[in-house]
């Protein structure tokens, strides 16, 4: 599928039977957060992956990496970089618009002078992934972050990240894209790495959560422009978060009910997996200290009590997007291709499902469920519609 060409979207809306109000109530009368009343949405037939969703005004924006032009990850045979796309809709349930690219894959990477097609397919198709769109709180400018994996291999101290100023939430982004179109190769001090990442804000500042090359997690506060790190300042960088050692796909949000920051992640490295663990950690502030619930016993899985779901509804956790005040876990529903090696994911689906944090005390000897069960769908109550 060529960039910018409309696609036929098959939308499966997984309807969870719940109150339609902003909150739901347990039988005990305890009021639960708005996420309890939210419904999961499953999307198929849309070539946007490892991305995120946001709402601006009355419009929802879905972002992701595209595969349909022929990209195949980590192969010696030359392929193609299809770009990062965005689709819009009046609701999470759609209908979603045709996909447009946020910038031209044939345009030049100002950092090294290559085209983005060359940059994102060099080093055996190392790829470019994880488009993250944020709106800077100080002036409303939209900024696109993503990683180009091969940059990290260019030498000591290099990082894979890129930041572009955009004309708006639907782009275009980068040099020439209007008054705010720009490019910056971020100066990074803590997250000197090439892995999956997430960006979240506290309303004033922004923070980069990154997967290090040894699969641990780190975090770095961004500067006032949200385009560079500040890990060179004491206290602005955190490493070895919560003891996770095989991590991918981090994201974070503030849970107003508990007053805690909550981070979710793909627990146990699981590239293109069709069933990967989702775990969490919490902190009193964005820079921590981040902790995961302790487990007790002999020869136990140390993170078993921190696990939200063992198979993440049959997909791989990607990041967290807060939409309409509800934190949603973004899950890529990866599929094997004709060679059963999963390196082209044009046909993969997407699940956007609400997270409800219960925040129970970590007390052994009593039932333990730190989150409401992850909602994949309600058997017998799903509806399918075909939309453009």
Short mmCIF file of N, CA and C in Angstrom, two decimals, residues 185-324:
data_model
loop_
_atom_site.label_atom_id
_atom_site.label_comp_id
_atom_site.label_asym_id
_atom_site.label_seq_id
_atom_site.Cartn_x
_atom_site.Cartn_y
_atom_site.Cartn_z
N UNK A 185 18.47 16.67 16.36
CA UNK A 185 19.03 15.42 16.87
C UNK A 185 19.24 15.62 18.37
N UNK A 186 18.42 14.98 19.21
CA UNK A 186 18.46 15.27 20.64
C UNK A 186 19.83 14.99 21.27
N UNK A 187 20.22 15.89 22.16
CA UNK A 187 21.35 15.61 23.05
C UNK A 187 20.81 14.76 24.20
N UNK A 188 21.35 13.58 24.35
CA UNK A 188 20.85 12.62 25.32
C UNK A 188 22.01 12.19 26.22
N UNK A 189 21.73 12.05 27.51
CA UNK A 189 22.78 11.73 28.47
C UNK A 189 22.52 10.42 29.22
N UNK A 190 21.28 10.13 29.52
CA UNK A 190 20.94 8.89 30.23
C UNK A 190 20.47 7.83 29.25
N UNK A 191 19.60 8.19 28.34
CA UNK A 191 19.01 7.24 27.39
C UNK A 191 19.86 7.13 26.12
N UNK A 192 21.14 6.87 26.28
CA UNK A 192 22.03 6.68 25.14
C UNK A 192 21.85 5.24 24.67
N UNK A 193 20.86 5.04 23.80
CA UNK A 193 20.43 3.70 23.47
C UNK A 193 19.69 3.70 22.13
N UNK A 194 19.12 2.55 21.77
CA UNK A 194 18.43 2.43 20.48
C UNK A 194 17.08 1.73 20.57
N UNK A 195 16.59 1.48 21.77
CA UNK A 195 15.41 0.63 21.92
C UNK A 195 14.08 1.37 21.93
N UNK A 196 13.01 0.60 22.19
CA UNK A 196 11.67 1.16 22.31
C UNK A 196 11.66 2.25 23.39
N UNK A 197 10.73 3.20 23.23
CA UNK A 197 10.66 4.28 24.21
C UNK A 197 9.25 4.83 24.28
N UNK A 198 9.01 5.62 25.30
CA UNK A 198 7.76 6.34 25.45
C UNK A 198 8.06 7.74 25.95
N UNK A 199 7.12 8.66 25.75
CA UNK A 199 7.23 10.01 26.27
C UNK A 199 5.94 10.33 27.02
N UNK A 200 6.06 10.89 28.22
CA UNK A 200 4.88 11.31 28.95
C UNK A 200 5.16 12.67 29.58
N UNK A 201 4.11 13.36 29.99
CA UNK A 201 4.27 14.69 30.56
C UNK A 201 3.54 14.78 31.89
N UNK A 202 3.96 15.75 32.69
CA UNK A 202 3.25 16.04 33.94
C UNK A 202 2.45 17.33 33.83
N UNK A 203 2.27 17.80 32.59
CA UNK A 203 1.55 19.04 32.34
C UNK A 203 2.47 20.21 32.08
N UNK A 204 3.70 20.13 32.59
CA UNK A 204 4.69 21.18 32.39
C UNK A 204 5.95 20.64 31.73
N UNK A 205 6.47 19.55 32.28
CA UNK A 205 7.69 18.94 31.77
C UNK A 205 7.38 17.64 31.06
N UNK A 206 8.32 17.19 30.23
CA UNK A 206 8.18 15.92 29.52
C UNK A 206 9.34 15.01 29.90
N UNK A 207 9.08 13.69 29.80
CA UNK A 207 10.04 12.69 30.24
C UNK A 207 10.15 11.59 29.18
N UNK A 208 11.37 11.17 28.94
CA UNK A 208 11.66 10.09 28.00
C UNK A 208 11.93 8.82 28.79
N UNK A 209 11.11 7.77 28.55
CA UNK A 209 11.37 6.44 29.12
C UNK A 209 11.98 5.60 28.02
N UNK A 210 13.10 4.97 28.30
CA UNK A 210 13.79 4.26 27.23
C UNK A 210 14.17 2.85 27.63
N UNK A 211 14.26 1.99 26.62
CA UNK A 211 14.77 0.64 26.79
C UNK A 211 16.24 0.64 26.42
N UNK A 212 17.09 0.29 27.37
CA UNK A 212 18.53 0.29 27.13
C UNK A 212 18.94 -0.96 26.35
N UNK A 213 20.16 -0.96 25.84
CA UNK A 213 20.61 -2.10 25.03
C UNK A 213 20.67 -3.39 25.83
N UNK A 214 20.79 -3.30 27.16
CA UNK A 214 20.76 -4.51 27.99
C UNK A 214 19.35 -4.85 28.47
N UNK A 215 18.35 -4.17 27.89
CA UNK A 215 16.92 -4.41 28.14
C UNK A 215 16.45 -3.95 29.52
N UNK A 216 17.28 -3.17 30.23
CA UNK A 216 16.78 -2.50 31.42
C UNK A 216 16.08 -1.21 30.99
N UNK A 217 15.40 -0.57 31.93
CA UNK A 217 14.69 0.67 31.64
C UNK A 217 15.40 1.86 32.28
N UNK A 218 15.36 2.98 31.59
CA UNK A 218 15.92 4.23 32.11
C UNK A 218 14.97 5.37 31.77
N UNK A 219 15.20 6.52 32.38
CA UNK A 219 14.34 7.68 32.16
C UNK A 219 15.18 8.95 32.22
N UNK A 220 14.78 9.93 31.42
CA UNK A 220 15.49 11.20 31.38
C UNK A 220 14.49 12.33 31.20
N UNK A 221 14.59 13.34 32.04
CA UNK A 221 13.76 14.53 31.88
C UNK A 221 14.22 15.31 30.67
N UNK A 222 13.27 15.82 29.88
CA UNK A 222 13.61 16.61 28.70
C UNK A 222 13.77 18.09 29.06
N UNK A 223 14.40 18.84 28.17
CA UNK A 223 14.61 20.26 28.41
C UNK A 223 13.32 21.04 28.17
N UNK A 224 13.39 22.37 28.29
CA UNK A 224 12.18 23.19 28.17
C UNK A 224 11.58 23.13 26.78
N UNK A 225 12.39 22.75 25.78
CA UNK A 225 11.90 22.64 24.40
C UNK A 225 11.37 21.25 24.10
N UNK A 226 11.54 20.33 24.99
CA UNK A 226 11.12 18.93 24.84
C UNK A 226 11.81 18.26 23.65
N UNK A 227 13.02 18.71 23.34
CA UNK A 227 13.74 18.14 22.20
C UNK A 227 15.15 17.67 22.56
N UNK A 228 15.55 17.80 23.82
CA UNK A 228 16.85 17.32 24.29
C UNK A 228 16.68 16.74 25.69
N UNK A 229 17.62 15.88 26.07
CA UNK A 229 17.62 15.36 27.42
C UNK A 229 18.35 16.28 28.38
N UNK A 230 18.14 16.05 29.68
CA UNK A 230 18.84 16.81 30.72
C UNK A 230 19.45 15.86 31.74
N UNK A 231 19.78 14.66 31.30
CA UNK A 231 20.35 13.68 32.21
C UNK A 231 21.71 14.07 32.74
N UNK A 232 22.32 15.11 32.17
CA UNK A 232 23.59 15.62 32.69
C UNK A 232 23.40 16.46 33.95
N UNK A 233 22.15 16.76 34.30
CA UNK A 233 21.83 17.50 35.52
C UNK A 233 21.51 16.49 36.62
N UNK A 234 22.09 16.67 37.77
CA UNK A 234 21.88 15.73 38.88
C UNK A 234 20.40 15.56 39.17
N UNK A 235 19.96 14.31 39.24
CA UNK A 235 18.57 14.00 39.56
C UNK A 235 17.64 13.93 38.38
N UNK A 236 18.11 14.27 37.18
CA UNK A 236 17.25 14.29 36.00
C UNK A 236 17.34 13.03 35.15
N UNK A 237 18.13 12.06 35.59
CA UNK A 237 18.23 10.78 34.88
C UNK A 237 18.14 9.63 35.86
N UNK A 238 17.44 8.57 35.46
CA UNK A 238 17.24 7.40 36.31
C UNK A 238 17.55 6.16 35.49
N UNK A 239 18.27 5.21 36.07
CA UNK A 239 18.60 3.96 35.38
C UNK A 239 18.12 2.76 36.18
N UNK A 240 18.11 1.60 35.54
CA UNK A 240 17.74 0.33 36.18
C UNK A 240 16.41 0.44 36.93
N UNK A 241 15.40 0.91 36.22
CA UNK A 241 14.09 1.16 36.83
C UNK A 241 13.43 -0.13 37.29
N UNK A 242 13.09 -0.18 38.56
CA UNK A 242 12.26 -1.24 39.17
C UNK A 242 12.82 -2.64 38.98
N UNK A 243 14.08 -2.77 38.61
CA UNK A 243 14.70 -4.08 38.51
C UNK A 243 14.32 -4.89 37.29
N UNK A 244 13.70 -4.27 36.29
CA UNK A 244 13.35 -5.01 35.07
C UNK A 244 14.59 -5.18 34.20
N UNK A 245 14.77 -6.37 33.65
CA UNK A 245 15.99 -6.69 32.90
C UNK A 245 15.73 -7.25 31.51
N UNK A 246 14.48 -7.32 31.07
CA UNK A 246 14.17 -7.83 29.73
C UNK A 246 12.97 -7.07 29.19
N UNK A 247 13.11 -5.75 29.07
CA UNK A 247 11.96 -4.87 28.88
C UNK A 247 11.87 -4.31 27.47
N UNK A 248 10.65 -3.98 27.09
CA UNK A 248 10.36 -3.25 25.86
C UNK A 248 9.06 -2.48 26.08
N UNK A 249 8.74 -1.59 25.15
CA UNK A 249 7.43 -0.94 25.08
C UNK A 249 6.98 -0.20 26.33
N UNK A 250 7.78 0.70 26.92
CA UNK A 250 7.34 1.39 28.13
C UNK A 250 6.40 2.56 27.85
N UNK A 251 5.56 2.85 28.84
CA UNK A 251 4.70 4.02 28.83
C UNK A 251 4.34 4.36 30.26
N UNK A 252 3.88 5.58 30.52
CA UNK A 252 3.56 5.97 31.89
C UNK A 252 2.44 6.99 31.91
N UNK A 253 1.75 7.07 33.05
CA UNK A 253 0.67 8.04 33.23
C UNK A 253 0.49 8.29 34.72
N UNK A 254 -0.23 9.39 35.04
CA UNK A 254 -0.54 9.70 36.43
C UNK A 254 -1.92 9.17 36.76
N UNK A 255 -2.00 8.35 37.82
CA UNK A 255 -3.27 7.81 38.28
C UNK A 255 -3.80 8.70 39.40
N UNK A 256 -4.83 9.48 39.09
CA UNK A 256 -5.32 10.47 40.05
C UNK A 256 -5.98 9.84 41.26
N UNK A 257 -6.51 8.63 41.13
CA UNK A 257 -7.17 7.97 42.25
C UNK A 257 -6.17 7.61 43.34
N UNK A 258 -5.05 7.02 42.94
CA UNK A 258 -4.04 6.61 43.92
C UNK A 258 -3.02 7.71 44.21
N UNK A 259 -2.94 8.71 43.32
CA UNK A 259 -1.93 9.74 43.46
C UNK A 259 -0.54 9.27 43.08
N UNK A 260 -0.46 8.19 42.30
CA UNK A 260 0.83 7.62 41.92
C UNK A 260 1.03 7.70 40.41
N UNK A 261 2.29 7.74 40.01
CA UNK A 261 2.65 7.55 38.62
C UNK A 261 2.74 6.06 38.35
N UNK A 262 2.18 5.64 37.24
CA UNK A 262 2.14 4.22 36.88
C UNK A 262 2.85 4.03 35.55
N UNK A 263 3.77 3.09 35.51
CA UNK A 263 4.47 2.73 34.28
C UNK A 263 4.07 1.32 33.89
N UNK A 264 3.80 1.09 32.61
CA UNK A 264 3.59 -0.26 32.12
C UNK A 264 4.67 -0.57 31.09
N UNK A 265 4.90 -1.86 30.88
CA UNK A 265 5.97 -2.29 29.98
C UNK A 265 5.73 -3.71 29.53
N UNK A 266 6.35 -4.04 28.42
CA UNK A 266 6.39 -5.42 27.93
C UNK A 266 7.42 -6.16 28.78
N UNK A 267 6.91 -7.02 29.65
CA UNK A 267 7.77 -7.75 30.58
C UNK A 267 8.28 -9.01 29.89
N UNK A 268 9.56 -9.12 29.70
CA UNK A 268 10.24 -10.23 29.04
C UNK A 268 10.23 -10.01 27.53
N UNK A 269 11.34 -9.51 27.03
CA UNK A 269 11.56 -9.16 25.63
C UNK A 269 10.83 -10.10 24.67
N UNK A 270 10.04 -9.53 23.75
CA UNK A 270 9.07 -10.35 23.00
C UNK A 270 8.79 -9.71 21.65
N UNK A 271 9.82 -9.52 20.81
CA UNK A 271 9.64 -8.84 19.55
C UNK A 271 8.65 -9.52 18.62
N UNK A 272 7.67 -8.74 18.14
CA UNK A 272 6.63 -9.24 17.23
C UNK A 272 5.90 -10.44 17.82
N UNK A 273 5.79 -10.52 19.12
CA UNK A 273 5.15 -11.67 19.77
C UNK A 273 3.64 -11.59 19.73
N UNK A 274 3.00 -12.74 19.64
CA UNK A 274 1.53 -12.80 19.64
C UNK A 274 1.01 -13.21 21.01
N UNK A 275 1.72 -12.82 22.05
CA UNK A 275 1.34 -13.08 23.42
C UNK A 275 2.50 -12.74 24.34
N UNK A 276 2.56 -11.49 24.82
CA UNK A 276 3.70 -11.00 25.59
C UNK A 276 3.20 -10.43 26.92
N UNK A 277 3.99 -10.60 27.96
CA UNK A 277 3.58 -10.16 29.29
C UNK A 277 3.55 -8.65 29.45
N UNK A 278 2.56 -8.18 30.22
CA UNK A 278 2.41 -6.77 30.56
C UNK A 278 2.61 -6.63 32.06
N UNK A 279 3.55 -5.79 32.47
CA UNK A 279 3.84 -5.59 33.89
C UNK A 279 3.85 -4.10 34.21
N UNK A 280 4.07 -3.77 35.50
CA UNK A 280 3.99 -2.37 35.89
C UNK A 280 4.95 -2.04 37.03
N UNK A 281 5.11 -0.74 37.24
CA UNK A 281 5.83 -0.20 38.38
C UNK A 281 5.14 1.11 38.75
N UNK A 282 5.36 1.60 39.96
CA UNK A 282 4.76 2.85 40.40
C UNK A 282 5.82 3.75 41.04
N UNK A 283 5.49 5.04 41.11
CA UNK A 283 6.40 6.01 41.71
C UNK A 283 5.61 7.19 42.25
N UNK A 284 6.15 7.89 43.25
CA UNK A 284 5.47 9.08 43.77
C UNK A 284 5.67 10.31 42.90
N UNK A 285 6.66 10.28 41.99
CA UNK A 285 6.93 11.40 41.09
C UNK A 285 7.47 10.84 39.79
N UNK A 286 7.47 11.62 38.71
CA UNK A 286 7.91 11.08 37.42
C UNK A 286 9.30 10.47 37.43
N UNK A 287 10.23 11.05 38.19
CA UNK A 287 11.59 10.54 38.23
C UNK A 287 11.83 9.55 39.36
N UNK A 288 10.74 9.08 39.95
CA UNK A 288 10.86 8.00 40.91
C UNK A 288 10.88 8.43 42.36
N UNK A 289 11.30 7.47 43.20
CA UNK A 289 11.82 6.14 42.84
C UNK A 289 10.72 5.20 42.36
N UNK A 290 11.02 4.46 41.27
CA UNK A 290 10.08 3.50 40.70
C UNK A 290 10.28 2.13 41.34
N UNK A 291 9.19 1.52 41.75
CA UNK A 291 9.26 0.20 42.36
C UNK A 291 8.18 -0.71 41.77
N UNK A 292 8.49 -2.00 41.73
CA UNK A 292 7.52 -3.02 41.34
C UNK A 292 7.19 -3.86 42.57
N UNK A 293 5.97 -4.39 42.68
CA UNK A 293 5.61 -5.17 43.86
C UNK A 293 6.53 -6.37 44.06
N UNK A 294 6.96 -6.55 45.28
CA UNK A 294 7.83 -7.67 45.64
C UNK A 294 7.05 -8.98 45.64
N UNK A 295 7.74 -10.05 45.29
CA UNK A 295 7.18 -11.40 45.41
C UNK A 295 7.92 -12.12 46.54
N UNK A 296 7.24 -13.08 47.19
CA UNK A 296 7.83 -13.87 48.26
C UNK A 296 7.86 -15.34 47.86
N UNK A 297 8.80 -16.10 48.41
CA UNK A 297 8.83 -17.53 48.17
C UNK A 297 10.21 -18.03 47.79
N UNK A 298 10.27 -19.30 47.44
CA UNK A 298 11.52 -19.98 47.09
C UNK A 298 11.55 -20.19 45.58
N UNK A 299 12.60 -19.71 44.93
CA UNK A 299 12.77 -19.85 43.47
C UNK A 299 11.56 -19.33 42.70
N UNK A 300 11.05 -18.16 43.11
CA UNK A 300 9.85 -17.59 42.48
C UNK A 300 10.24 -16.62 41.38
N UNK A 301 9.28 -16.32 40.51
CA UNK A 301 9.43 -15.25 39.53
C UNK A 301 9.31 -13.93 40.30
N UNK A 302 10.38 -13.16 40.32
CA UNK A 302 10.41 -11.95 41.14
C UNK A 302 9.40 -10.90 40.70
N UNK A 303 8.91 -10.99 39.45
CA UNK A 303 7.98 -9.99 38.94
C UNK A 303 6.56 -10.53 38.75
N UNK A 304 6.28 -11.70 39.32
CA UNK A 304 4.95 -12.29 39.12
C UNK A 304 3.85 -11.43 39.70
N UNK A 305 4.09 -10.77 40.83
CA UNK A 305 3.06 -9.92 41.43
C UNK A 305 2.97 -8.55 40.74
N UNK A 306 3.90 -8.28 39.85
CA UNK A 306 3.86 -7.03 39.08
C UNK A 306 3.27 -7.24 37.70
N UNK A 307 2.81 -8.45 37.40
CA UNK A 307 2.30 -8.76 36.08
C UNK A 307 0.81 -8.44 35.99
N UNK A 308 0.44 -7.63 35.01
CA UNK A 308 -0.96 -7.30 34.76
C UNK A 308 -1.62 -8.38 33.91
N UNK A 309 -0.91 -8.84 32.89
CA UNK A 309 -1.42 -9.88 32.00
C UNK A 309 -0.23 -10.66 31.46
N UNK A 310 -0.38 -12.00 31.37
CA UNK A 310 0.70 -12.83 30.87
C UNK A 310 0.79 -12.82 29.35
N UNK A 311 -0.33 -12.54 28.66
CA UNK A 311 -0.29 -12.60 27.19
C UNK A 311 -0.84 -11.35 26.51
N UNK A 312 -1.25 -10.35 27.30
CA UNK A 312 -1.66 -9.05 26.74
C UNK A 312 -2.66 -9.19 25.60
N UNK A 313 -3.68 -9.99 25.84
CA UNK A 313 -4.76 -10.18 24.85
C UNK A 313 -4.23 -10.68 23.51
N UNK A 314 -3.13 -11.42 23.53
CA UNK A 314 -2.60 -11.99 22.30
C UNK A 314 -1.73 -11.05 21.50
N UNK A 315 -1.11 -10.08 22.17
CA UNK A 315 -0.26 -9.14 21.46
C UNK A 315 0.93 -8.71 22.28
N UNK A 316 1.57 -7.61 21.85
CA UNK A 316 2.73 -7.05 22.53
C UNK A 316 2.40 -5.65 23.02
N UNK A 317 2.53 -5.38 24.33
CA UNK A 317 2.31 -4.03 24.84
C UNK A 317 3.26 -3.04 24.19
N UNK A 318 2.73 -1.86 23.86
CA UNK A 318 3.54 -0.87 23.16
C UNK A 318 3.81 0.37 24.01
N UNK A 319 2.76 1.05 24.48
CA UNK A 319 2.91 2.22 25.32
C UNK A 319 1.54 2.53 25.92
N UNK A 320 1.44 3.65 26.63
CA UNK A 320 0.18 4.10 27.22
C UNK A 320 -0.19 5.44 26.59
N UNK A 321 -1.45 5.59 26.21
CA UNK A 321 -1.98 6.87 25.74
C UNK A 321 -3.14 7.26 26.63
N UNK A 322 -3.14 8.49 27.12
CA UNK A 322 -4.24 8.99 27.94
C UNK A 322 -5.17 9.79 27.03
N UNK A 323 -6.41 9.32 26.92
CA UNK A 323 -7.40 9.93 26.02
C UNK A 323 -8.69 10.15 26.80
N UNK A 324 -9.23 11.35 26.76
CA UNK A 324 -10.45 11.67 27.50
C UNK A 324 -10.30 11.34 28.98
#
